[in-house]
Amino acid sequence: RKEVEQDPGPFNVPEGATVAFNCTYSNSASQSFFWYRQDCRKEPKLLMSVYSSGNEDGRFTAQLNRASQYISLLIRDSKLSDSATYLCVVNLPNDYKLSFGAGTTVTVRA
Amino acid sequence: NAGVTQTPKFQVLKTGQSMTLQCAQDMNHNSMYWYRQDPGMGLRLIYYSASEGTTDKGEVPNGYNVSRLNKREFSLRLESAAPSQTSVYFCASIQGAYGELFFGEGSRLTVL
């Protein structure tokens, strides 16, 4: 079983729609969680960290569900510029080997 | 601010040739990483260096060697390139184990 799994999508949504997707992780001891964004043929960049209480950054909301071992990302009022691949990243305590999911592709259409 | 700089950005090799990918960061980060990214596979860790003077294997180390030359530089060497090593390689750095990973722009390697 992979350490981090994501629905690859693609999620094709119209502008203004809400899109949400999850990332599951296998190790219950995982401590740190992140969402990265990767545009086509570019390097990944941090979108947001995921805190236990959930957190919001503008139109983006991240949630952590430790009981079911998944994190989620919700994008409200989608913009064309949100089209990208979203990578889930999980880290164990005192472990430098961050684990990446394969990514979820989101395409926002006009 | 340069951040993480990788060279070369593109390279074509023949099977059996060797080459070194260079990576340097100017953020005074302790930890550095080499990942490869293949379609549908996400980012897979090749090697990492938690701090200057240490290196450790990641998920897919076979066929690669690394050198943490100093705190700034972390190089990846392919001793005898194989077509299976055709990929996009990303170098990254992080201050601790839980902060933001900063990536270089990637090195696109093709092995014929």
PDB file of C-alpha atoms in Angstrom:
ATOM      1  CA  ARG A   1       0.000   0.000   0.000  1.00  0.00           C
ATOM      2  CA  LYS A   2       1.342   3.440  -0.876  1.00  0.00           C
ATOM      3  CA  GLU A   3       2.045   5.779   2.031  1.00  0.00           C
ATOM      4  CA  VAL A   4       0.067   8.586   0.467  1.00  0.00           C
ATOM      5  CA  GLU A   5      -2.709   8.116  -2.086  1.00  0.00           C
ATOM      6  CA  GLN A   6      -4.685  10.627  -4.071  1.00  0.00           C
ATOM      7  CA  ASP A   7      -7.463  10.462  -6.619  1.00  0.00           C
ATOM      8  CA  PRO A   8      -5.627  11.468  -9.793  1.00  0.00           C
ATOM      9  CA  GLY A   9      -8.713  13.100 -11.290  1.00  0.00           C
ATOM     10  CA  PRO A  10      -8.896  15.023 -13.480  1.00  0.00           C
ATOM     11  CA  PHE A  11     -11.552  17.163 -11.908  1.00  0.00           C
ATOM     12  CA  ASN A  12     -13.023  19.336 -14.638  1.00  0.00           C
ATOM     13  CA  VAL A  13     -15.081  22.154 -13.173  1.00  0.00           C
ATOM     14  CA  PRO A  14     -16.571  25.413 -14.480  1.00  0.00           C
ATOM     15  CA  GLU A  15     -15.392  28.744 -13.209  1.00  0.00           C
ATOM     16  CA  GLY A  16     -17.084  29.638  -9.949  1.00  0.00           C
ATOM     17  CA  ALA A  17     -17.681  26.032  -8.920  1.00  0.00           C
ATOM     18  CA  THR A  18     -16.509  24.367  -5.733  1.00  0.00           C
ATOM     19  CA  VAL A  19     -14.207  21.375  -6.008  1.00  0.00           C
ATOM     20  CA  ALA A  20     -12.945  19.160  -3.228  1.00  0.00           C
ATOM     21  CA  PHE A  21     -10.691  16.140  -3.072  1.00  0.00           C
ATOM     22  CA  ASN A  22      -8.976  13.987  -0.500  1.00  0.00           C
ATOM     23  CA  CYS A  23      -5.644  12.418   0.222  1.00  0.00           C
ATOM     24  CA  THR A  24      -5.312   9.311   2.370  1.00  0.00           C
ATOM     25  CA  TYR A  25      -2.211   8.335   4.324  1.00  0.00           C
ATOM     26  CA  SER A  26      -1.316   4.933   5.687  1.00  0.00           C
ATOM     27  CA  ASN A  27       0.788   5.689   8.759  1.00  0.00           C
ATOM     28  CA  SER A  28      -1.278   6.769  11.742  1.00  0.00           C
ATOM     29  CA  ALA A  29       1.822   8.336  13.316  1.00  0.00           C
ATOM     30  CA  SER A  30       2.048  10.942  10.552  1.00  0.00           C
ATOM     31  CA  GLN A  31       2.396  14.361  12.059  1.00  0.00           C
ATOM     32  CA  SER A  32       2.728  17.052   9.409  1.00  0.00           C
ATOM     33  CA  PHE A  33       0.525  17.571   6.397  1.00  0.00           C
ATOM     34  CA  PHE A  34       0.774  19.923   3.452  1.00  0.00           C
ATOM     35  CA  TRP A  35      -0.795  20.737   0.133  1.00  0.00           C
ATOM     36  CA  TYR A  36       1.531  21.748  -2.709  1.00  0.00           C
ATOM     37  CA  ARG A  37       0.519  23.087  -6.073  1.00  0.00           C
ATOM     38  CA  GLN A  38       2.330  22.146  -9.265  1.00  0.00           C
ATOM     39  CA  ASP A  39       1.732  23.851 -12.583  1.00  0.00           C
ATOM     40  CA  CYS A  40       2.503  21.978 -15.789  1.00  0.00           C
ATOM     41  CA  ARG A  41       6.255  21.295 -16.132  1.00  0.00           C
ATOM     42  CA  LYS A  42       7.057  23.552 -13.188  1.00  0.00           C
ATOM     43  CA  GLU A  43       8.351  22.922  -9.693  1.00  0.00           C
ATOM     44  CA  PRO A  44       5.902  22.284  -6.821  1.00  0.00           C
ATOM     45  CA  LYS A  45       5.179  25.189  -4.497  1.00  0.00           C
ATOM     46  CA  LEU A  46       3.607  25.187  -1.053  1.00  0.00           C
ATOM     47  CA  LEU A  47      -0.090  26.006  -1.135  1.00  0.00           C
ATOM     48  CA  MET A  48      -0.854  25.551   2.542  1.00  0.00           C
ATOM     49  CA  SER A  49      -0.064  23.563   5.622  1.00  0.00           C
ATOM     50  CA  VAL A  50      -2.868  21.506   7.166  1.00  0.00           C
ATOM     51  CA  TYR A  51      -3.490  21.952  10.870  1.00  0.00           C
ATOM     52  CA  SER A  52      -5.434  19.685  13.182  1.00  0.00           C
ATOM     53  CA  SER A  53      -8.192  22.240  13.585  1.00  0.00           C
ATOM     54  CA  GLY A  54      -8.464  22.843   9.859  1.00  0.00           C
ATOM     55  CA  ASN A  55      -7.439  26.049   8.195  1.00  0.00           C
ATOM     56  CA  GLU A  56      -8.518  28.416   5.516  1.00  0.00           C
ATOM     57  CA  ASP A  57      -6.586  30.658   3.162  1.00  0.00           C
ATOM     58  CA  GLY A  58      -8.869  32.740   1.027  1.00  0.00           C
ATOM     59  CA  ARG A  59     -10.820  30.400  -1.229  1.00  0.00           C
ATOM     60  CA  PHE A  60      -8.885  27.344  -0.062  1.00  0.00           C
ATOM     61  CA  THR A  61      -9.841  25.230   2.940  1.00  0.00           C
ATOM     62  CA  ALA A  62      -7.810  22.315   4.254  1.00  0.00           C
ATOM     63  CA  GLN A  63      -9.053  19.751   6.749  1.00  0.00           C
ATOM     64  CA  LEU A  64      -7.424  16.866   8.602  1.00  0.00           C
ATOM     65  CA  ASN A  65      -9.327  13.778   9.688  1.00  0.00           C
ATOM     66  CA  ARG A  66      -7.007  11.725  11.870  1.00  0.00           C
ATOM     67  CA  ALA A  67      -9.577   9.039  12.642  1.00  0.00           C
ATOM     68  CA  SER A  68     -10.003   8.182   8.981  1.00  0.00           C
ATOM     69  CA  GLN A  69      -6.444   9.166   8.053  1.00  0.00           C
ATOM     70  CA  TYR A  70      -7.081  11.635   5.302  1.00  0.00           C
ATOM     71  CA  ILE A  71      -6.672  15.295   4.526  1.00  0.00           C
ATOM     72  CA  SER A  72      -8.866  17.284   2.193  1.00  0.00           C
ATOM     73  CA  LEU A  73      -8.621  20.402   0.084  1.00  0.00           C
ATOM     74  CA  LEU A  74     -11.643  22.437  -0.949  1.00  0.00           C
ATOM     75  CA  ILE A  75     -11.463  25.223  -3.491  1.00  0.00           C
ATOM     76  CA  ARG A  76     -14.377  27.658  -3.589  1.00  0.00           C
ATOM     77  CA  ASP A  77     -15.282  29.982  -6.448  1.00  0.00           C
ATOM     78  CA  SER A  78     -12.785  28.293  -8.772  1.00  0.00           C
ATOM     79  CA  LYS A  79     -10.711  30.480 -11.073  1.00  0.00           C
ATOM     80  CA  LEU A  80      -9.056  29.528 -14.338  1.00  0.00           C
ATOM     81  CA  SER A  81      -5.746  30.095 -12.572  1.00  0.00           C
ATOM     82  CA  ASP A  82      -6.542  27.300 -10.117  1.00  0.00           C
ATOM     83  CA  SER A  83      -5.929  24.756 -12.891  1.00  0.00           C
ATOM     84  CA  ALA A  84      -2.990  22.736 -11.643  1.00  0.00           C
ATOM     85  CA  THR A  85      -1.985  19.487 -10.005  1.00  0.00           C
ATOM     86  CA  TYR A  86      -2.347  19.457  -6.238  1.00  0.00           C
ATOM     87  CA  LEU A  87       0.126  17.311  -4.324  1.00  0.00           C
ATOM     88  CA  CYS A  88      -0.468  15.990  -0.845  1.00  0.00           C
ATOM     89  CA  VAL A  89       2.607  15.739   1.397  1.00  0.00           C
ATOM     90  CA  VAL A  90       2.823  13.849   4.672  1.00  0.00           C
ATOM     91  CA  ASN A  91       5.636  13.636   7.206  1.00  0.00           C
ATOM     92  CA  LEU A  92       6.342  11.410  10.163  1.00  0.00           C
ATOM     93  CA  PRO A  93       7.707  12.789  13.435  1.00  0.00           C
ATOM     94  CA  ASN A  94      11.475  13.324  13.373  1.00  0.00           C
ATOM     95  CA  ASP A  95      11.608  11.972   9.830  1.00  0.00           C
ATOM     96  CA  TYR A  96      13.136  13.950   7.006  1.00  0.00           C
ATOM     97  CA  LYS A  97      11.570  11.754   4.314  1.00  0.00           C
ATOM     98  CA  LEU A  98       8.461  13.641   3.300  1.00  0.00           C
ATOM     99  CA  SER A  99       6.064  11.446   1.329  1.00  0.00           C
ATOM    100  CA  PHE A 100       4.306  12.820  -1.723  1.00  0.00           C
ATOM    101  CA  GLY A 101       1.065  11.691  -3.271  1.00  0.00           C
ATOM    102  CA  ALA A 102       0.942  11.351  -7.042  1.00  0.00           C
ATOM    103  CA  GLY A 103      -1.258  14.432  -7.296  1.00  0.00           C
ATOM    104  CA  THR A 104      -4.824  15.399  -8.191  1.00  0.00           C
ATOM    105  CA  THR A 105      -5.308  17.318 -11.420  1.00  0.00           C
ATOM    106  CA  VAL A 106      -7.860  20.112 -11.452  1.00  0.00           C
ATOM    107  CA  THR A 107      -8.930  21.837 -14.650  1.00  0.00           C
ATOM    108  CA  VAL A 108     -11.139  24.896 -14.408  1.00  0.00           C
ATOM    109  CA  ARG A 109     -12.947  25.796 -17.636  1.00  0.00           C
ATOM    110  CA  ALA A 110     -14.446  29.094 -18.682  1.00  0.00           C
TER     111      ALA A 110
ATOM    112  CA  ASN B   1      16.612  35.838  -4.262  1.00  0.00           C
ATOM    113  CA  ALA B   2      17.828  32.773  -6.131  1.00  0.00           C
ATOM    114  CA  GLY B   3      16.439  30.148  -3.725  1.00  0.00           C
ATOM    115  CA  VAL B   4      17.308  26.702  -5.119  1.00  0.00           C
ATOM    116  CA  THR B   5      19.281  26.565  -8.341  1.00  0.00           C
ATOM    117  CA  GLN B   6      19.693  23.411 -10.410  1.00  0.00           C
ATOM    118  CA  THR B   7      21.916  22.799 -13.399  1.00  0.00           C
ATOM    119  CA  PRO B   8      21.627  21.734 -16.113  1.00  0.00           C
ATOM    120  CA  LYS B   9      17.961  22.326 -16.937  1.00  0.00           C
ATOM    121  CA  PHE B  10      18.021  19.909 -19.877  1.00  0.00           C
ATOM    122  CA  GLN B  11      20.337  17.046 -20.733  1.00  0.00           C
ATOM    123  CA  VAL B  12      20.337  14.196 -23.225  1.00  0.00           C
ATOM    124  CA  LEU B  13      22.586  11.235 -22.508  1.00  0.00           C
ATOM    125  CA  LYS B  14      23.362   7.970 -24.189  1.00  0.00           C
ATOM    126  CA  THR B  15      23.039   4.748 -22.238  1.00  0.00           C
ATOM    127  CA  GLY B  16      26.139   4.177 -20.153  1.00  0.00           C
ATOM    128  CA  GLN B  17      27.231   7.809 -19.987  1.00  0.00           C
ATOM    129  CA  SER B  18      27.687   9.519 -16.656  1.00  0.00           C
ATOM    130  CA  MET B  19      26.688  12.945 -15.483  1.00  0.00           C
ATOM    131  CA  THR B  20      26.215  15.037 -12.375  1.00  0.00           C
ATOM    132  CA  LEU B  21      23.246  17.236 -11.560  1.00  0.00           C
ATOM    133  CA  GLN B  22      24.215  20.229  -9.459  1.00  0.00           C
ATOM    134  CA  CYS B  23      22.044  21.891  -6.831  1.00  0.00           C
ATOM    135  CA  ALA B  24      22.727  24.911  -4.668  1.00  0.00           C
ATOM    136  CA  GLN B  25      20.551  26.798  -2.186  1.00  0.00           C
ATOM    137  CA  ASP B  26      21.168  30.200  -0.694  1.00  0.00           C
ATOM    138  CA  MET B  27      18.631  30.041   2.162  1.00  0.00           C
ATOM    139  CA  ASN B  28      20.996  28.500   4.713  1.00  0.00           C
ATOM    140  CA  HIS B  29      18.790  25.405   4.926  1.00  0.00           C
ATOM    141  CA  ASN B  30      20.072  22.351   6.722  1.00  0.00           C
ATOM    142  CA  SER B  31      18.304  19.661   4.710  1.00  0.00           C
ATOM    143  CA  MET B  32      18.406  18.982   0.994  1.00  0.00           C
ATOM    144  CA  TYR B  33      16.688  16.444  -1.239  1.00  0.00           C
ATOM    145  CA  TRP B  34      16.739  14.924  -4.679  1.00  0.00           C
ATOM    146  CA  TYR B  35      13.445  13.739  -6.167  1.00  0.00           C
ATOM    147  CA  ARG B  36      12.503  12.311  -9.518  1.00  0.00           C
ATOM    148  CA  GLN B  37       9.088  12.777 -11.072  1.00  0.00           C
ATOM    149  CA  ASP B  38       7.617  10.477 -13.677  1.00  0.00           C
ATOM    150  CA  PRO B  39       4.136  10.684 -15.209  1.00  0.00           C
ATOM    151  CA  GLY B  40       1.525   9.258 -12.853  1.00  0.00           C
ATOM    152  CA  MET B  41       4.128   8.450 -10.201  1.00  0.00           C
ATOM    153  CA  GLY B  42       4.371  11.674  -8.275  1.00  0.00           C
ATOM    154  CA  LEU B  43       7.620  12.706  -6.655  1.00  0.00           C
ATOM    155  CA  ARG B  44       9.852   9.886  -5.453  1.00  0.00           C
ATOM    156  CA  LEU B  45      12.738  10.538  -3.113  1.00  0.00           C
ATOM    157  CA  ILE B  46      16.124   9.427  -4.406  1.00  0.00           C
ATOM    158  CA  TYR B  47      18.465  10.636  -1.664  1.00  0.00           C
ATOM    159  CA  TYR B  48      18.384  13.241   1.037  1.00  0.00           C
ATOM    160  CA  SER B  49      20.802  15.008   3.324  1.00  0.00           C
ATOM    161  CA  ALA B  50      19.348  15.944   6.682  1.00  0.00           C
ATOM    162  CA  SER B  51      22.370  18.083   7.489  1.00  0.00           C
ATOM    163  CA  GLU B  52      25.813  18.890   6.165  1.00  0.00           C
ATOM    164  CA  GLY B  53      27.976  15.781   6.249  1.00  0.00           C
ATOM    165  CA  THR B  54      25.129  13.255   6.149  1.00  0.00           C
ATOM    166  CA  THR B  55      23.325  11.558   3.293  1.00  0.00           C
ATOM    167  CA  ASP B  56      20.672   8.844   3.310  1.00  0.00           C
ATOM    168  CA  LYS B  57      18.855   6.731   0.774  1.00  0.00           C
ATOM    169  CA  GLY B  58      15.309   7.478  -0.140  1.00  0.00           C
ATOM    170  CA  GLU B  59      12.755   5.386  -1.970  1.00  0.00           C
ATOM    171  CA  VAL B  60      14.608   4.888  -5.285  1.00  0.00           C
ATOM    172  CA  PRO B  61      18.403   5.223  -4.744  1.00  0.00           C
ATOM    173  CA  ASN B  62      19.641   2.520  -7.116  1.00  0.00           C
ATOM    174  CA  GLY B  63      21.794   3.879  -9.930  1.00  0.00           C
ATOM    175  CA  TYR B  64      22.489   7.173  -8.178  1.00  0.00           C
ATOM    176  CA  ASN B  65      25.083   8.644  -5.855  1.00  0.00           C
ATOM    177  CA  VAL B  66      25.056  11.941  -4.012  1.00  0.00           C
ATOM    178  CA  SER B  67      27.503  14.329  -2.416  1.00  0.00           C
ATOM    179  CA  ARG B  68      26.699  17.013   0.138  1.00  0.00           C
ATOM    180  CA  LEU B  69      29.627  19.184  -0.768  1.00  0.00           C
ATOM    181  CA  ASN B  70      28.887  21.817   1.864  1.00  0.00           C
ATOM    182  CA  LYS B  71      25.786  23.328   3.428  1.00  0.00           C
ATOM    183  CA  ARG B  72      24.802  25.006   0.157  1.00  0.00           C
ATOM    184  CA  GLU B  73      25.431  22.283  -2.398  1.00  0.00           C
ATOM    185  CA  PHE B  74      24.022  18.802  -2.952  1.00  0.00           C
ATOM    186  CA  SER B  75      24.872  16.990  -6.173  1.00  0.00           C
ATOM    187  CA  LEU B  76      23.357  13.896  -7.771  1.00  0.00           C
ATOM    188  CA  ARG B  77      25.467  11.625  -9.957  1.00  0.00           C
ATOM    189  CA  LEU B  78      24.420   9.027 -12.477  1.00  0.00           C
ATOM    190  CA  GLU B  79      27.422   6.751 -12.982  1.00  0.00           C
ATOM    191  CA  SER B  80      26.050   4.748 -15.901  1.00  0.00           C
ATOM    192  CA  ALA B  81      22.826   6.199 -17.222  1.00  0.00           C
ATOM    193  CA  ALA B  82      19.968   3.904 -18.235  1.00  0.00           C
ATOM    194  CA  PRO B  83      16.786   4.679 -20.189  1.00  0.00           C
ATOM    195  CA  SER B  84      14.812   4.036 -16.980  1.00  0.00           C
ATOM    196  CA  GLN B  85      16.456   7.132 -15.532  1.00  0.00           C
ATOM    197  CA  THR B  86      14.739   9.367 -18.059  1.00  0.00           C
ATOM    198  CA  SER B  87      12.821  11.697 -15.794  1.00  0.00           C
ATOM    199  CA  VAL B  88      12.470  15.170 -14.365  1.00  0.00           C
ATOM    200  CA  TYR B  89      14.738  15.659 -11.364  1.00  0.00           C
ATOM    201  CA  PHE B  90      13.981  18.164  -8.642  1.00  0.00           C
ATOM    202  CA  CYS B  91      16.282  19.359  -5.924  1.00  0.00           C
ATOM    203  CA  ALA B  92      14.690  20.798  -2.795  1.00  0.00           C
ATOM    204  CA  SER B  93      15.710  22.234   0.540  1.00  0.00           C
ATOM    205  CA  ILE B  94      14.051  22.772   3.900  1.00  0.00           C
ATOM    206  CA  GLN B  95      15.118  24.400   7.140  1.00  0.00           C
ATOM    207  CA  GLY B  96      13.991  21.661   9.535  1.00  0.00           C
ATOM    208  CA  ALA B  97      11.894  18.561   8.956  1.00  0.00           C
ATOM    209  CA  TYR B  98       8.500  20.286   9.071  1.00  0.00           C
ATOM    210  CA  GLY B  99       8.828  23.537   7.200  1.00  0.00           C
ATOM    211  CA  GLU B 100       8.234  24.502   3.620  1.00  0.00           C
ATOM    212  CA  LEU B 101      10.115  22.629   0.942  1.00  0.00           C
ATOM    213  CA  PHE B 102      11.630  24.933  -1.656  1.00  0.00           C
ATOM    214  CA  PHE B 103      12.230  23.370  -5.054  1.00  0.00           C
ATOM    215  CA  GLY B 104      14.532  24.119  -7.904  1.00  0.00           C
ATOM    216  CA  GLU B 105      13.068  24.492 -11.375  1.00  0.00           C
ATOM    217  CA  GLY B 106      13.868  20.919 -12.308  1.00  0.00           C
ATOM    218  CA  SER B 107      16.317  19.156 -14.610  1.00  0.00           C
ATOM    219  CA  ARG B 108      14.857  17.268 -17.553  1.00  0.00           C
ATOM    220  CA  LEU B 109      17.004  14.267 -18.366  1.00  0.00           C
ATOM    221  CA  THR B 110      16.578  11.973 -21.342  1.00  0.00           C
ATOM    222  CA  VAL B 111      18.620   8.800 -21.657  1.00  0.00           C
ATOM    223  CA  LEU B 112      18.641   7.250 -25.109  1.00  0.00           C
TER     224      LEU B 112
END
